[in-house]
Amino acid sequence: ADWRTAAAYLTLAAVFCGFFYLFQAMNLFGGADAYALIVITACIPFHPFETISGTSPLGFFPFTVLINAVLINIAAPLAILLKNLIEGNRAPLSCLFLGFPVSGEKIQNEFGFVMEDIEEGEDGRLVRRFIGFTESLRRIIRGERRIYTKDLRQHPDEYQKELTLYRKAGRVWISYGIPFIIPITAGFLTALFVGDIFFVIMKAIAGM
């Protein structure tokens, strides 16, 4: 029945909005990213018209937008890996996909999250440790904020110790800082006109 379909869409939209808000609260999404997805979910829960690739099997427009955004965003780590390999940068494999080293003197002018814990030992030597994805997730769950270069730029007085260590380190690894709102925008436009990219890829592989 139509009312059951409408109720299902409303329930799904409410669940998605709740998840996006929760991800923002846990710093997994930026505020603008989460609210953009919430607005899309609330205003366009289903495809407004048939796309170039036909009707999406998912049927839920915000999910198609999110999947498209994630697939588009995958291109960035591959480009970062290539950059690190060409420049000969050395780090754990996962970090080679997610970030790159920048000048410690100018780190506050970059965009991204700091991927290293740097401390100074009693002998004056620096002790450095990469912060992997799992460790980052644990810190987020514990409510610990990651160091964002924007915070270093806007609140230098609060990060005097860190800035001093970064300058002494010379080069510091940061994650790439492409705002997810850019892939979301691209995901929205492709979902609106092209359709579900993942579905298109699967159809091409299957030769349909």
mmCIF file of C-alpha atoms in Angstrom:
data_model
loop_
_atom_site.group_PDB
_atom_site.id
_atom_site.type_symbol
_atom_site.label_atom_id
_atom_site.label_comp_id
_atom_site.label_asym_id
_atom_site.label_seq_id
_atom_site.Cartn_x
_atom_site.Cartn_y
_atom_site.Cartn_z
ATOM 1 C CA ALA A 1 0.000 0.000 0.000
ATOM 2 C CA ASP A 2 1.108 3.587 -0.659
ATOM 3 C CA TRP A 3 0.966 4.520 3.012
ATOM 4 C CA ARG A 4 3.254 1.606 3.883
ATOM 5 C CA THR A 5 5.773 2.702 1.254
ATOM 6 C CA ALA A 6 5.634 6.275 2.557
ATOM 7 C CA ALA A 7 6.063 5.059 6.138
ATOM 8 C CA ALA A 8 9.054 2.929 5.118
ATOM 9 C CA TYR A 9 10.725 5.895 3.397
ATOM 10 C CA LEU A 10 10.067 8.174 6.380
ATOM 11 C CA THR A 11 11.473 5.594 8.795
ATOM 12 C CA LEU A 12 14.549 5.035 6.637
ATOM 13 C CA ALA A 13 15.048 8.793 6.271
ATOM 14 C CA ALA A 14 14.816 9.259 10.055
ATOM 15 C CA VAL A 15 17.356 6.467 10.642
ATOM 16 C CA PHE A 16 19.778 7.944 8.082
ATOM 17 C CA CYS A 17 19.442 11.442 9.566
ATOM 18 C CA GLY A 18 20.135 9.997 13.015
ATOM 19 C CA PHE A 19 23.248 8.164 11.815
ATOM 20 C CA PHE A 20 24.593 11.234 10.008
ATOM 21 C CA TYR A 21 24.083 13.365 13.120
ATOM 22 C CA LEU A 22 25.775 10.707 15.273
ATOM 23 C CA PHE A 23 28.749 10.495 12.892
ATOM 24 C CA GLN A 24 29.106 14.275 13.076
ATOM 25 C CA ALA A 25 28.992 14.178 16.887
ATOM 26 C CA MET A 26 31.745 11.510 16.857
ATOM 27 C CA ASN A 27 33.856 13.651 14.465
ATOM 28 C CA LEU A 28 33.618 10.996 11.739
ATOM 29 C CA PHE A 29 31.955 13.587 9.509
ATOM 30 C CA GLY A 30 32.412 17.327 9.396
ATOM 31 C CA GLY A 31 29.408 19.403 10.424
ATOM 32 C CA ALA A 32 28.784 20.688 6.887
ATOM 33 C CA ASP A 33 29.075 17.149 5.480
ATOM 34 C CA ALA A 34 26.569 15.700 7.943
ATOM 35 C CA TYR A 35 24.039 18.512 7.552
ATOM 36 C CA ALA A 36 24.269 18.342 3.752
ATOM 37 C CA LEU A 37 23.424 14.627 3.880
ATOM 38 C CA ILE A 38 20.643 15.267 6.404
ATOM 39 C CA VAL A 39 19.092 17.924 4.142
ATOM 40 C CA ILE A 40 19.303 15.601 1.116
ATOM 41 C CA THR A 41 17.745 12.772 3.139
ATOM 42 C CA ALA A 42 14.924 14.939 4.456
ATOM 43 C CA CYS A 43 14.132 16.692 1.156
ATOM 44 C CA ILE A 44 14.804 14.028 -1.503
ATOM 45 C CA PRO A 45 14.278 10.555 0.005
ATOM 46 C CA PHE A 46 13.602 8.955 -3.404
ATOM 47 C CA HIS A 47 14.825 9.542 -6.960
ATOM 48 C CA PRO A 48 12.930 12.520 -8.445
ATOM 49 C CA PHE A 49 13.172 11.182 -12.007
ATOM 50 C CA GLU A 50 14.691 8.320 -13.992
ATOM 51 C CA THR A 51 18.429 8.658 -14.567
ATOM 52 C CA ILE A 52 20.586 7.916 -17.605
ATOM 53 C CA SER A 53 21.412 4.446 -16.259
ATOM 54 C CA GLY A 54 17.792 3.716 -15.396
ATOM 55 C CA THR A 55 16.130 3.141 -12.048
ATOM 56 C CA SER A 56 18.489 2.403 -9.156
ATOM 57 C CA PRO A 57 17.855 -0.965 -7.464
ATOM 58 C CA LEU A 58 18.330 0.749 -4.090
ATOM 59 C CA GLY A 59 15.427 3.141 -4.561
ATOM 60 C CA PHE A 60 16.600 5.310 -1.638
ATOM 61 C CA PHE A 61 18.208 8.425 -3.125
ATOM 62 C CA PRO A 62 20.366 9.521 -0.110
ATOM 63 C CA PHE A 63 22.001 6.082 0.002
ATOM 64 C CA THR A 64 22.844 6.350 -3.701
ATOM 65 C CA VAL A 65 24.354 9.803 -3.045
ATOM 66 C CA LEU A 66 26.472 8.417 -0.187
ATOM 67 C CA ILE A 67 27.662 5.373 -2.183
ATOM 68 C CA ASN A 68 28.559 7.576 -5.160
ATOM 69 C CA ALA A 69 30.417 10.015 -2.874
ATOM 70 C CA VAL A 70 32.431 7.188 -1.302
ATOM 71 C CA LEU A 71 33.341 5.711 -4.709
ATOM 72 C CA ILE A 72 34.387 9.132 -6.016
ATOM 73 C CA ASN A 73 36.395 9.732 -2.844
ATOM 74 C CA ILE A 74 38.313 6.462 -3.370
ATOM 75 C CA ALA A 75 40.203 8.150 -6.201
ATOM 76 C CA ALA A 76 41.955 10.451 -3.703
ATOM 77 C CA PRO A 77 43.778 7.701 -1.704
ATOM 78 C CA LEU A 78 44.988 6.109 -4.940
ATOM 79 C CA ALA A 79 46.392 9.451 -6.095
ATOM 80 C CA ILE A 80 48.024 9.971 -2.675
ATOM 81 C CA LEU A 81 49.641 6.509 -2.812
ATOM 82 C CA LEU A 82 51.061 7.293 -6.246
ATOM 83 C CA LYS A 83 52.410 10.640 -4.982
ATOM 84 C CA ASN A 84 54.095 8.973 -1.974
ATOM 85 C CA LEU A 85 55.640 6.234 -4.124
ATOM 86 C CA ILE A 86 57.008 8.760 -6.619
ATOM 87 C CA GLU A 87 58.461 10.935 -3.832
ATOM 88 C CA GLY A 88 59.839 7.931 -1.932
ATOM 89 C CA ASN A 89 57.933 8.715 1.268
ATOM 90 C CA ARG A 90 58.072 5.873 3.802
ATOM 91 C CA ALA A 91 55.306 5.003 6.266
ATOM 92 C CA PRO A 92 52.986 2.108 7.193
ATOM 93 C CA LEU A 93 51.061 0.974 4.115
ATOM 94 C CA SER A 94 47.698 2.347 5.276
ATOM 95 C CA CYS A 95 49.264 5.765 5.894
ATOM 96 C CA LEU A 96 50.642 5.840 2.345
ATOM 97 C CA PHE A 97 47.039 5.803 1.118
ATOM 98 C CA LEU A 98 45.712 8.352 3.606
ATOM 99 C CA GLY A 99 48.321 11.067 3.995
ATOM 100 C CA PHE A 100 51.663 12.620 3.151
ATOM 101 C CA PRO A 101 54.436 14.546 4.922
ATOM 102 C CA VAL A 102 54.399 18.349 5.084
ATOM 103 C CA SER A 103 56.771 20.960 6.475
ATOM 104 C CA GLY A 104 56.576 21.212 10.258
ATOM 105 C CA GLU A 105 57.241 24.943 9.940
ATOM 106 C CA LYS A 106 54.109 25.480 7.838
ATOM 107 C CA ILE A 107 51.851 22.665 9.041
ATOM 108 C CA GLN A 108 49.197 25.097 10.291
ATOM 109 C CA ASN A 109 48.751 26.345 6.712
ATOM 110 C CA GLU A 110 47.871 22.851 5.466
ATOM 111 C CA PHE A 111 44.509 21.087 5.591
ATOM 112 C CA GLY A 112 44.131 17.721 7.307
ATOM 113 C CA PHE A 113 44.548 15.776 10.555
ATOM 114 C CA VAL A 114 47.969 15.101 12.104
ATOM 115 C CA MET A 115 48.841 11.418 11.663
ATOM 116 C CA GLU A 116 51.765 11.239 14.097
ATOM 117 C CA ASP A 117 52.258 11.365 17.847
ATOM 118 C CA ILE A 118 55.522 13.223 18.438
ATOM 119 C CA GLU A 119 57.123 13.510 21.875
ATOM 120 C CA GLU A 120 60.511 14.648 23.114
ATOM 121 C CA GLY A 121 62.476 12.222 25.262
ATOM 122 C CA GLU A 122 64.640 13.112 28.246
ATOM 123 C CA ASP A 123 67.711 13.004 26.015
ATOM 124 C CA GLY A 124 66.150 15.550 23.642
ATOM 125 C CA ARG A 125 65.468 13.033 20.899
ATOM 126 C CA LEU A 126 62.078 12.955 19.243
ATOM 127 C CA VAL A 127 59.949 9.829 19.590
ATOM 128 C CA ARG A 128 57.509 9.488 16.689
ATOM 129 C CA ARG A 129 54.611 7.089 16.234
ATOM 130 C CA PHE A 130 52.061 6.886 13.434
ATOM 131 C CA ILE A 131 48.399 7.016 14.402
ATOM 132 C CA GLY A 132 46.674 4.324 12.356
ATOM 133 C CA PHE A 133 43.007 4.146 11.418
ATOM 134 C CA THR A 134 42.165 1.747 14.274
ATOM 135 C CA GLU A 135 43.881 3.955 16.851
ATOM 136 C CA SER A 136 42.125 7.037 15.450
ATOM 137 C CA LEU A 137 38.776 5.272 15.794
ATOM 138 C CA ARG A 138 39.547 4.274 19.399
ATOM 139 C CA ARG A 139 40.390 7.871 20.257
ATOM 140 C CA ILE A 140 37.178 9.134 18.678
ATOM 141 C CA ILE A 141 35.158 6.603 20.702
ATOM 142 C CA ARG A 142 36.965 7.742 23.870
ATOM 143 C CA GLY A 143 35.990 11.315 23.017
ATOM 144 C CA GLU A 144 39.547 12.440 22.269
ATOM 145 C CA ARG A 145 39.814 15.007 19.493
ATOM 146 C CA ARG A 146 42.306 14.523 16.703
ATOM 147 C CA ILE A 147 44.657 17.415 16.039
ATOM 148 C CA TYR A 148 43.342 19.270 13.016
ATOM 149 C CA THR A 149 45.602 21.708 11.182
ATOM 150 C CA LYS A 150 42.731 24.206 11.260
ATOM 151 C CA ASP A 151 42.924 24.153 15.078
ATOM 152 C CA LEU A 152 46.672 24.821 14.909
ATOM 153 C CA ARG A 153 45.962 27.788 12.667
ATOM 154 C CA GLN A 154 43.067 29.241 14.653
ATOM 155 C CA HIS A 155 44.266 28.455 18.194
ATOM 156 C CA PRO A 156 48.091 28.509 18.117
ATOM 157 C CA ASP A 157 48.316 29.444 21.804
ATOM 158 C CA GLU A 158 46.633 26.175 22.775
ATOM 159 C CA TYR A 159 49.063 24.128 20.680
ATOM 160 C CA GLN A 160 52.410 25.774 21.462
ATOM 161 C CA LYS A 161 53.971 22.471 22.567
ATOM 162 C CA GLU A 162 52.781 20.609 19.459
ATOM 163 C CA LEU A 163 53.851 23.374 17.077
ATOM 164 C CA THR A 164 57.317 23.451 18.652
ATOM 165 C CA LEU A 165 57.665 19.672 18.250
ATOM 166 C CA TYR A 166 56.430 19.806 14.650
ATOM 167 C CA ARG A 167 58.988 22.474 13.782
ATOM 168 C CA LYS A 168 61.717 20.419 15.416
ATOM 169 C CA ALA A 169 60.573 17.276 13.565
ATOM 170 C CA GLY A 170 61.036 18.978 10.202
ATOM 171 C CA ARG A 171 58.371 17.018 8.339
ATOM 172 C CA VAL A 172 55.111 15.729 9.792
ATOM 173 C CA TRP A 173 52.560 13.376 8.266
ATOM 174 C CA ILE A 174 48.995 14.619 7.897
ATOM 175 C CA SER A 175 45.918 13.052 6.334
ATOM 176 C CA TYR A 176 44.688 14.620 3.128
ATOM 177 C CA GLY A 177 42.219 17.401 3.839
ATOM 178 C CA ILE A 178 39.766 17.277 0.953
ATOM 179 C CA PRO A 179 36.421 18.253 2.519
ATOM 180 C CA PHE A 180 33.956 15.384 2.102
ATOM 181 C CA ILE A 181 31.384 17.964 0.992
ATOM 182 C CA ILE A 182 33.118 17.951 -2.421
ATOM 183 C CA PRO A 183 32.574 14.197 -3.039
ATOM 184 C CA ILE A 184 29.067 14.590 -1.572
ATOM 185 C CA THR A 185 28.294 17.300 -4.143
ATOM 186 C CA ALA A 186 29.705 15.133 -6.932
ATOM 187 C CA GLY A 187 27.807 12.137 -5.547
ATOM 188 C CA PHE A 188 24.579 14.145 -5.493
ATOM 189 C CA LEU A 189 24.941 15.299 -9.103
ATOM 190 C CA THR A 190 25.887 11.849 -10.402
ATOM 191 C CA ALA A 191 23.051 10.229 -8.436
ATOM 192 C CA LEU A 192 20.618 12.793 -9.825
ATOM 193 C CA PHE A 193 21.544 12.435 -13.492
ATOM 194 C CA VAL A 194 23.642 9.262 -13.935
ATOM 195 C CA GLY A 195 22.268 7.071 -11.167
ATOM 196 C CA ASP A 196 23.961 4.507 -8.945
ATOM 197 C CA ILE A 197 27.650 4.334 -9.971
ATOM 198 C CA PHE A 198 28.160 1.007 -8.194
ATOM 199 C CA PHE A 199 25.168 -0.454 -10.046
ATOM 200 C CA VAL A 200 26.537 0.878 -13.359
ATOM 201 C CA ILE A 201 29.950 -0.721 -12.652
ATOM 202 C CA MET A 202 28.351 -4.059 -11.737
ATOM 203 C CA LYS A 203 26.257 -3.989 -14.918
ATOM 204 C CA ALA A 204 29.382 -3.284 -16.990
ATOM 205 C CA ILE A 205 31.284 -6.159 -15.328
ATOM 206 C CA ALA A 206 28.363 -8.518 -15.867
ATOM 207 C CA GLY A 207 28.119 -7.406 -19.501
ATOM 208 C CA MET A 208 24.508 -6.362 -19.164
#
